[in-house]
Coordinates of C-alpha atoms and ligand atoms in Angstrom, one line a residue:
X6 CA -26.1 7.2 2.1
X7 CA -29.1 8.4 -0.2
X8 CA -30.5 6.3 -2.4
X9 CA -32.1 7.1 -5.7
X10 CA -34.5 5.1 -7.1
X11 CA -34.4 5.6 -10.9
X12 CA -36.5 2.2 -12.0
X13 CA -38.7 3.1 -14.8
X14 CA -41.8 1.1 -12.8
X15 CA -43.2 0.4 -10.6
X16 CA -41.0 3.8 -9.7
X17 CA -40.3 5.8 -6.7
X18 CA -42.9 7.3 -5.3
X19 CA -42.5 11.0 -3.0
X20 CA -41.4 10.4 0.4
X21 CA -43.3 12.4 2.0
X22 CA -45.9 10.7 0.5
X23 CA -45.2 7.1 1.4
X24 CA -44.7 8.5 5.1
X25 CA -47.9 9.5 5.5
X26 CA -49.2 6.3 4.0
X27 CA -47.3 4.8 6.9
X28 CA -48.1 7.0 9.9
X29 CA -51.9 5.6 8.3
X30 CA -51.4 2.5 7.6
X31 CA -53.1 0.9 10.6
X32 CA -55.4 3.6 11.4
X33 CA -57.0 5.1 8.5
X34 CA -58.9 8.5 9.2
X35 CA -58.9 7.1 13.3
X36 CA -61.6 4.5 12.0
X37 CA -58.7 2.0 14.3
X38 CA -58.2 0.2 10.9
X39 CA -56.2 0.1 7.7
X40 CA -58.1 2.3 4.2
X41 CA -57.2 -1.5 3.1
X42 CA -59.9 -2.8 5.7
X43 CA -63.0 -0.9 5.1
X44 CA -65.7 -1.1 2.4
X45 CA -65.1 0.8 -0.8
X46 CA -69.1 1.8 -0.6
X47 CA -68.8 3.1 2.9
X48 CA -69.0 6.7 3.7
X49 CA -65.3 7.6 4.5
X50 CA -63.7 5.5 1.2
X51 CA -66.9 7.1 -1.0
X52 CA -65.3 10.4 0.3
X53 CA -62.1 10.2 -0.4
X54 CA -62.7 8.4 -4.0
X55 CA -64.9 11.8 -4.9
X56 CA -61.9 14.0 -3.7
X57 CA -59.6 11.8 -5.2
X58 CA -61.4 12.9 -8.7
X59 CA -61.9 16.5 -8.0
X60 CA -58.1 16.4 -7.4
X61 CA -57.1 15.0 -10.6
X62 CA -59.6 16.7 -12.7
X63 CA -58.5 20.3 -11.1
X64 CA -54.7 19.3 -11.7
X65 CA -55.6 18.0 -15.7
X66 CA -57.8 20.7 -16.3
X67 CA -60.4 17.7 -17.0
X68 CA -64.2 18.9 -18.2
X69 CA -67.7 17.5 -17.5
X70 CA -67.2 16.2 -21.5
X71 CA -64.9 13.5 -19.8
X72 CA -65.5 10.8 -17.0
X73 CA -62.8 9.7 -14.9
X74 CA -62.6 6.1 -14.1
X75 CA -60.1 4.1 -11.5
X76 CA -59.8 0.6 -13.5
X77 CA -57.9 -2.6 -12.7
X78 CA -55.5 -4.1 -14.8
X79 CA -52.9 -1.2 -15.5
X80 CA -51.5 -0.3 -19.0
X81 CA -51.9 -3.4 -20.6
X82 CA -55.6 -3.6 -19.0
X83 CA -56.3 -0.5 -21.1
X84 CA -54.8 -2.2 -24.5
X85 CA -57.6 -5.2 -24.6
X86 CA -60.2 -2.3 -22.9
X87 CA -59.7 0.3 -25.6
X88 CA -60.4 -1.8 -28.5
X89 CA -63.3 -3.7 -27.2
X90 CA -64.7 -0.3 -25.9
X91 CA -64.0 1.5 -29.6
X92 CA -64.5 -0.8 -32.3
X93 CA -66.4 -0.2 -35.2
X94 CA -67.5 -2.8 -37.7
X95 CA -66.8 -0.3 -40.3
X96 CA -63.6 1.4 -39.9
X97 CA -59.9 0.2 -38.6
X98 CA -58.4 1.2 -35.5
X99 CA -55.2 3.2 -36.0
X100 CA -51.9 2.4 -34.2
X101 CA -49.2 4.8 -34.3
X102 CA -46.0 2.9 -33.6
X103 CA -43.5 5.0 -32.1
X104 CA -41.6 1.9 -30.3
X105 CA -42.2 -0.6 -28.0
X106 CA -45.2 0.4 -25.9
X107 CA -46.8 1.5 -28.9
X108 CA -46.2 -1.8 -31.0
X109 CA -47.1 -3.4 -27.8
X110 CA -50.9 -2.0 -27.6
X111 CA -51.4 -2.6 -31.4
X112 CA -50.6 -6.4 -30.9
X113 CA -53.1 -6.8 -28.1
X114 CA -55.8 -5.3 -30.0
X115 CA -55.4 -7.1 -33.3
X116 CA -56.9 -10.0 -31.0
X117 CA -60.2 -8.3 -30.9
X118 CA -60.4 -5.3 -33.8
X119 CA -59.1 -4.7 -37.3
X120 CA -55.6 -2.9 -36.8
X121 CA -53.4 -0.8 -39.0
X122 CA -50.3 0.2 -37.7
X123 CA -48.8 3.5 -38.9
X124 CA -45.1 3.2 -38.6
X125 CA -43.4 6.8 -38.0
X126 CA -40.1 6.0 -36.6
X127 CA -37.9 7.2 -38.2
X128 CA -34.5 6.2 -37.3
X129 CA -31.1 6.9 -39.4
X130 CA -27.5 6.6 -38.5
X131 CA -28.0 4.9 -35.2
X132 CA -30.2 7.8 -34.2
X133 CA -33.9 7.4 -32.8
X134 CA -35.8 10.0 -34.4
X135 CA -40.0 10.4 -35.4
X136 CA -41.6 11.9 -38.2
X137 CA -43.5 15.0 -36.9
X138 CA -46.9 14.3 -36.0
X139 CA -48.2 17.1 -38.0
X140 CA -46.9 14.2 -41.1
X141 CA -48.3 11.6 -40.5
X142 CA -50.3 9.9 -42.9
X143 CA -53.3 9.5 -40.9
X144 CA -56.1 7.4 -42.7
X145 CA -59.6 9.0 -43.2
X146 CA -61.2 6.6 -41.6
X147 CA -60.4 5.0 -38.1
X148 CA -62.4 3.7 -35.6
X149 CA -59.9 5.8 -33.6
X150 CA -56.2 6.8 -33.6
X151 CA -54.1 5.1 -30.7
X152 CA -50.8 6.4 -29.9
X153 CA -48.2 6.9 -26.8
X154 CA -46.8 10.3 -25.9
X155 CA -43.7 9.0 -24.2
X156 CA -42.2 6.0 -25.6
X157 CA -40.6 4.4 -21.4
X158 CA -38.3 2.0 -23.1
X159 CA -37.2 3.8 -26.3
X160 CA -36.6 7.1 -24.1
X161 CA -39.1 9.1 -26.9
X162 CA -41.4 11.8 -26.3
X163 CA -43.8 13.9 -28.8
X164 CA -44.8 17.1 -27.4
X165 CA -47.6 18.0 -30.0
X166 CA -50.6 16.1 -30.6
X167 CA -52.3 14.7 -33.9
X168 CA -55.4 15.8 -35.0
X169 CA -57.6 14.2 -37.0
X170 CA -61.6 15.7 -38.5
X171 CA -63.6 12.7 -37.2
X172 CA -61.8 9.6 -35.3
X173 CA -61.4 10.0 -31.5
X174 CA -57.2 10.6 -29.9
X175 CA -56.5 7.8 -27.9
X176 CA -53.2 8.7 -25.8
X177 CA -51.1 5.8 -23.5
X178 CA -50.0 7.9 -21.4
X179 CA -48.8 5.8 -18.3
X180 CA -45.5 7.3 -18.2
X181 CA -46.2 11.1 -18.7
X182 CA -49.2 11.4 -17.3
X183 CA -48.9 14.5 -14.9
X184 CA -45.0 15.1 -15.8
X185 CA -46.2 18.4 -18.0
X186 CA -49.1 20.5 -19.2
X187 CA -51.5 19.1 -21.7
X188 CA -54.6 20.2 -23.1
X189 CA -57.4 17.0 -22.1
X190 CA -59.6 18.3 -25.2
X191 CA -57.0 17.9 -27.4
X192 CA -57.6 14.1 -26.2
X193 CA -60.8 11.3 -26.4
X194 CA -58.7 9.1 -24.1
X195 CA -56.4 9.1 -22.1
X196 CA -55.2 6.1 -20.1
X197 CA -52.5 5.6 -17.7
X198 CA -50.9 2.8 -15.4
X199 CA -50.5 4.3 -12.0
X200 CA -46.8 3.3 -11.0
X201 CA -45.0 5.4 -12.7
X202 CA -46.6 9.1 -12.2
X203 CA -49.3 8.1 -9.8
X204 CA -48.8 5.3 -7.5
X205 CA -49.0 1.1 -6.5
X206 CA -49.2 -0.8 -10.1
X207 CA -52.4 -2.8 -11.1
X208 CA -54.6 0.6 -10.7
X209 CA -55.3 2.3 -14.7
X210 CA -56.5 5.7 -14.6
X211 CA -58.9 6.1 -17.3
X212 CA -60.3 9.7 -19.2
X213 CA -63.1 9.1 -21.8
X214 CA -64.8 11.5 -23.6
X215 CA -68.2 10.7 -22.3
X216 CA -69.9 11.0 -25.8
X217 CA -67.9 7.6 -26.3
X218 CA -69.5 6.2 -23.6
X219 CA -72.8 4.9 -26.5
X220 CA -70.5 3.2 -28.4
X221 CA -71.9 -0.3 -28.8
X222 CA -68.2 -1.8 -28.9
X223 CA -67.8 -5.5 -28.5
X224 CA -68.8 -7.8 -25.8
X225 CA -66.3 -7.5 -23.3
X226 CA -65.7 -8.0 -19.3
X227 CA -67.3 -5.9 -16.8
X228 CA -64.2 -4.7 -15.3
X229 CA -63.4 -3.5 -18.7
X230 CA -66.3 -1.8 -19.7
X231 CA -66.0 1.8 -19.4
X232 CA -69.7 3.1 -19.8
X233 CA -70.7 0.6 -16.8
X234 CA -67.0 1.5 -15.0
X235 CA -68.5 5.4 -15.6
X236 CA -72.6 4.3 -14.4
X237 CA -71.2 2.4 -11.3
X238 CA -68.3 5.1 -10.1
X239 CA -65.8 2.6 -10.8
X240 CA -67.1 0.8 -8.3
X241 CA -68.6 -2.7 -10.5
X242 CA -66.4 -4.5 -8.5
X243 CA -64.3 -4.2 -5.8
X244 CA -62.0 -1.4 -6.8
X245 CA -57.7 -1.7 -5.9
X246 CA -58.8 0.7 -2.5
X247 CA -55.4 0.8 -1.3
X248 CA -53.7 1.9 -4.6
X249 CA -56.6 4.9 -5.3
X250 CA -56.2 5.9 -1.9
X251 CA -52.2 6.2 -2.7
X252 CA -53.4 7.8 -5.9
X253 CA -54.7 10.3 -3.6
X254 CA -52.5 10.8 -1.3
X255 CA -50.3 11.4 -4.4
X256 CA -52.7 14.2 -6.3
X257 CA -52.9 16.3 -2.7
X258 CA -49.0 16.5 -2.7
X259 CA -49.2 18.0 -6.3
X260 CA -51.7 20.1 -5.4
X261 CA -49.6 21.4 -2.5
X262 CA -46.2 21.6 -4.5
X263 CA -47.5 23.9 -7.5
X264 CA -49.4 21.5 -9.9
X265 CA -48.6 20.0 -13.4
X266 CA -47.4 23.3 -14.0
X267 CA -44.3 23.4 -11.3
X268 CA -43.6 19.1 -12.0
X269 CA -42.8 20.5 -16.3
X270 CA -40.2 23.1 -15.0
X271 CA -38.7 21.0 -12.4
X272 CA -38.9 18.1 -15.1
X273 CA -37.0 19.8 -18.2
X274 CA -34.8 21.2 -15.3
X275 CA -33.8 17.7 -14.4
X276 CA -33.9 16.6 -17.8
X277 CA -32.0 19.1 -19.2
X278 CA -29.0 18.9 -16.3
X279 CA -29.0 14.7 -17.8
X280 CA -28.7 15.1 -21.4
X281 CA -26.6 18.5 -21.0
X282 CA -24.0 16.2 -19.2
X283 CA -24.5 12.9 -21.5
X284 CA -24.0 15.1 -24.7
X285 CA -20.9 17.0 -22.8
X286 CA -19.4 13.4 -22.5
X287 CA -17.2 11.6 -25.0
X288 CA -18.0 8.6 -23.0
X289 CA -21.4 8.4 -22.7
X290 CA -24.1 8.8 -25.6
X291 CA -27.8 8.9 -26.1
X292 CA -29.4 8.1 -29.4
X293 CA -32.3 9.9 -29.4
X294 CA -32.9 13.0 -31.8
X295 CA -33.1 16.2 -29.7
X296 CA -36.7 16.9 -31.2
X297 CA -38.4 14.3 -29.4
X298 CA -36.5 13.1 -26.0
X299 CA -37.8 12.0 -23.2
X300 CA -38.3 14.0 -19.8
X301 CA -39.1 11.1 -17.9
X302 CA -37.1 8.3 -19.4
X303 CA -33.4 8.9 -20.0
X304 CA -31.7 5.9 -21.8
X305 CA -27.5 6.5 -22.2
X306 CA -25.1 4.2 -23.5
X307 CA -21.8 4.0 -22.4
X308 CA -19.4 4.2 -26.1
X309 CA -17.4 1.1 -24.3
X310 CA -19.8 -1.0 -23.4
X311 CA -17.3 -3.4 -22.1
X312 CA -17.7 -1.4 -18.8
X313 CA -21.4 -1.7 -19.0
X314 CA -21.3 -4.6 -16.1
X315 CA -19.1 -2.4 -13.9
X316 CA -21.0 0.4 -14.3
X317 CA -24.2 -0.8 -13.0
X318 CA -22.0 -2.9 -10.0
X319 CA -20.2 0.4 -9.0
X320 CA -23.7 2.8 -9.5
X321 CA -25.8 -0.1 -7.1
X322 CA -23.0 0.1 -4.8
X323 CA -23.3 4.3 -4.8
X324 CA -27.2 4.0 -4.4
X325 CA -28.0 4.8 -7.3
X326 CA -30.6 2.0 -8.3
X327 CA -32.1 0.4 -11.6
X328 CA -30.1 2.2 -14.1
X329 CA -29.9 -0.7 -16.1
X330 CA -31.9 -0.4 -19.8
X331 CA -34.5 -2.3 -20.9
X332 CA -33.5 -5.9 -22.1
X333 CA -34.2 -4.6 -26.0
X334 CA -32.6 -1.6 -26.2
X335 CA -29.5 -2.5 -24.0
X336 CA -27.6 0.4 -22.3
X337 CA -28.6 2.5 -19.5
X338 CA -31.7 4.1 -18.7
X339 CA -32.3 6.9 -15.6
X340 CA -36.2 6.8 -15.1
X341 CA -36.5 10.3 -14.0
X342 CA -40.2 11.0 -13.1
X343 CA -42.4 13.4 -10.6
X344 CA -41.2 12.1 -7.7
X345 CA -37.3 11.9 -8.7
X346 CA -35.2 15.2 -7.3
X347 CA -32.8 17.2 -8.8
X348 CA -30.5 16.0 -6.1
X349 CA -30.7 12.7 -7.5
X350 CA -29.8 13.9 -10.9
X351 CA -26.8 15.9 -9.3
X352 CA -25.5 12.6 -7.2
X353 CA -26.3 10.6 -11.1
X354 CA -24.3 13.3 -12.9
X355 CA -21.4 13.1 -10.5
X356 CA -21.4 9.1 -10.0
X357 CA -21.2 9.3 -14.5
X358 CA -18.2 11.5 -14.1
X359 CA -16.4 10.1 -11.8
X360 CA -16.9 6.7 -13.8
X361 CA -16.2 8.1 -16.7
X362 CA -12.5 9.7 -15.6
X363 CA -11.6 6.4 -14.2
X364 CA -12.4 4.2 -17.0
X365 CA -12.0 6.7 -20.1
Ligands
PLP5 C1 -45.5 0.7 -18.1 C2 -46.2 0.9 -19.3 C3 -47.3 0.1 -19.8 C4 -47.7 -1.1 -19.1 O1 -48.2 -1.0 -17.9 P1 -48.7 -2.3 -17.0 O2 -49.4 -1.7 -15.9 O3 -47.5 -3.1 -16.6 O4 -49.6 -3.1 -17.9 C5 -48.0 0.5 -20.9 N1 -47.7 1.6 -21.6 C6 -46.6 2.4 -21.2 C7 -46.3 3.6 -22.1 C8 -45.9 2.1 -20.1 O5 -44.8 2.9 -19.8

């Protein structure tokens, strides 16, 4: 039987590449010993953390304006580092609250800067639903503007991407990042926690605008620190080897499968075969307004949610695994990313149906 992984993180990761990671894994580049054993500031880690960059910055697109840094301390790493790296004494940061991730990162750095929260959900009728971004009242003065592209637990994307005359675009995007095109310019940072798109948790992949690099900031950890993460090739410390190597491992098999730009078509294809059947269905529902659904995250309810129990019993026992929603939205959820393939859509699609006619 196949199994399909669909948990929205740490998430499934390709198999092709985890069996190369194995065939390695106790002899790294014939050095007779794990990438886990040898020093991060030897000669064949140095190498592959350069490529590893060159990779990602020819799949993003990424310029000489913007360093790339391999942080610890995933997404939530990035909510204490972004204030402490971006405060101003003279201006707010601004968080755009979209749902829970967003909310999330505006809590963590009300511990450390001045915060105002911009709150464009916009739900009615039991429907998710955002003001467009080119509404929102954005203040004339912010240290910066934080916000998250795809929403993981609310199952919300935004496809376009405010603007504003002076305060830099700081983008969460740990659960998009690499799913579709963007344009990095249109960006100041862009952080991500690598196990949804990328690879093992704990690893943050980190894009800053390298102008931002002289802002003073406030006194904060080493590990957090981007402009001595950017001097010291994210190597102040001892780096998570094993996870950037993954990450690597990860970037060659987009590079040899068509890019960013072949994961968005096969991505809305998936997406699209998902919310085509869930909208077909007079059992199943999702609440999300069509304008701003997620391509990786796919939250469904079931209109009895009496069977909800059985449903996830019966899907676990078909291999299809994690479908369960998050514990504050309730439901289902399908976390569809890169490394998810249509035929585990198809086998999701069929398992719904088949559910569905027996229990409708
Ligand atoms: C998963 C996730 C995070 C948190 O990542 P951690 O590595 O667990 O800290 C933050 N933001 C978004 C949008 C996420 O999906």
């Amino acid at each position: 039987m196949s199994v399909y992984n669909f948990c929205a993180g740490p998430a499934m990761l390709p198999p092709e590449v985890m069996k190369k990671a194995q065939s390695e894994f106790l002899d790294w580049q014939n050095l007779g010993v794990s990438v886990m054993e040898v020093s991060h500031r030897a000669e064949p880690f140095l190498t592959m953390a350069q490529q590893c960059e060159a990779r990602l910055r020819r799949l993003m697109n990424i310029s000489d304006d913007f360093a790339v840094l391999f942080m610890h301390g995933g997404g939530r790493g990035q909510f204490a580092a972004v204030p402490m790296n971006l405060h101003l004494d003279d201006a707010p940061a601004v968080y755009v609250n979209t749902g829970i991730w967003s909310d999330g990162a505006a809590t963590e750095a009300r511990k450390y800067t001045d915060v105002v929260e911009l709150n464009v959900r916009d739900d009615r009728d039991g429907q998710f639903g955002v003001t467009p971004v080119a509404q929102w009242p954005l203040p004339e003065k912010a240290s910066y503007i934080h916000y998250c592209p795809n929403e993981t637990i609310d199952g919300v994307e935004l496809f376009d991407v405010p603007r504003h005359p002076s305060a830099p675009i700081v983008a969460d995007m740990s659960s998009m990042i690499l799913s579709r095109e963007i344009n990095v310019d249109d960006f100041d940072v862009i952080y991500a926690g690598a196990q949804k798109n990328i690879g093992p948790s704990g690893l943050a992949i980190v894009i800053v605008r390298k102008t931002l690099l002289e802002r003073q900031g406030l006194p904060r950890p080493g590990i957090l620190d981007y402009a001595v993460e950017a001097k010291q090739g994210s190597m102040y410390n001892t780096p998570p080897t094993f996870a950037w190597y993954l990450a690597d491992e990860v970037f060659k098999y987009l590079e040899e499968h068509g890019g960013v730009p072949a994961m968005q078509r096969h991505n809305k294809n998936k997406a699209a075969i998902l919310y085509d059947y869930i909208d077909s269905s007079s059992f199943y529902n999702n609440k999300v307004d069509k304008a701003c659904r997620s391509l990786m995250n796919v939250p469904f309810w079931l209109n009895d949610e009496r069977h909800n129990e059985r449903f996830l019993a019966l899907s676990k026992q078909a291999g299809l695994l994690a479908l369960e929603g998050h514990r504050f939205v309730g439901g289902m959820r399908a976390s569809i990313y890169n490394a998810m393939p249509v035929a585990g859509i198809e086998a999701l699609v069929t398992f719904m149906d088949e559910f569905a006619k027996e229990h409708g």
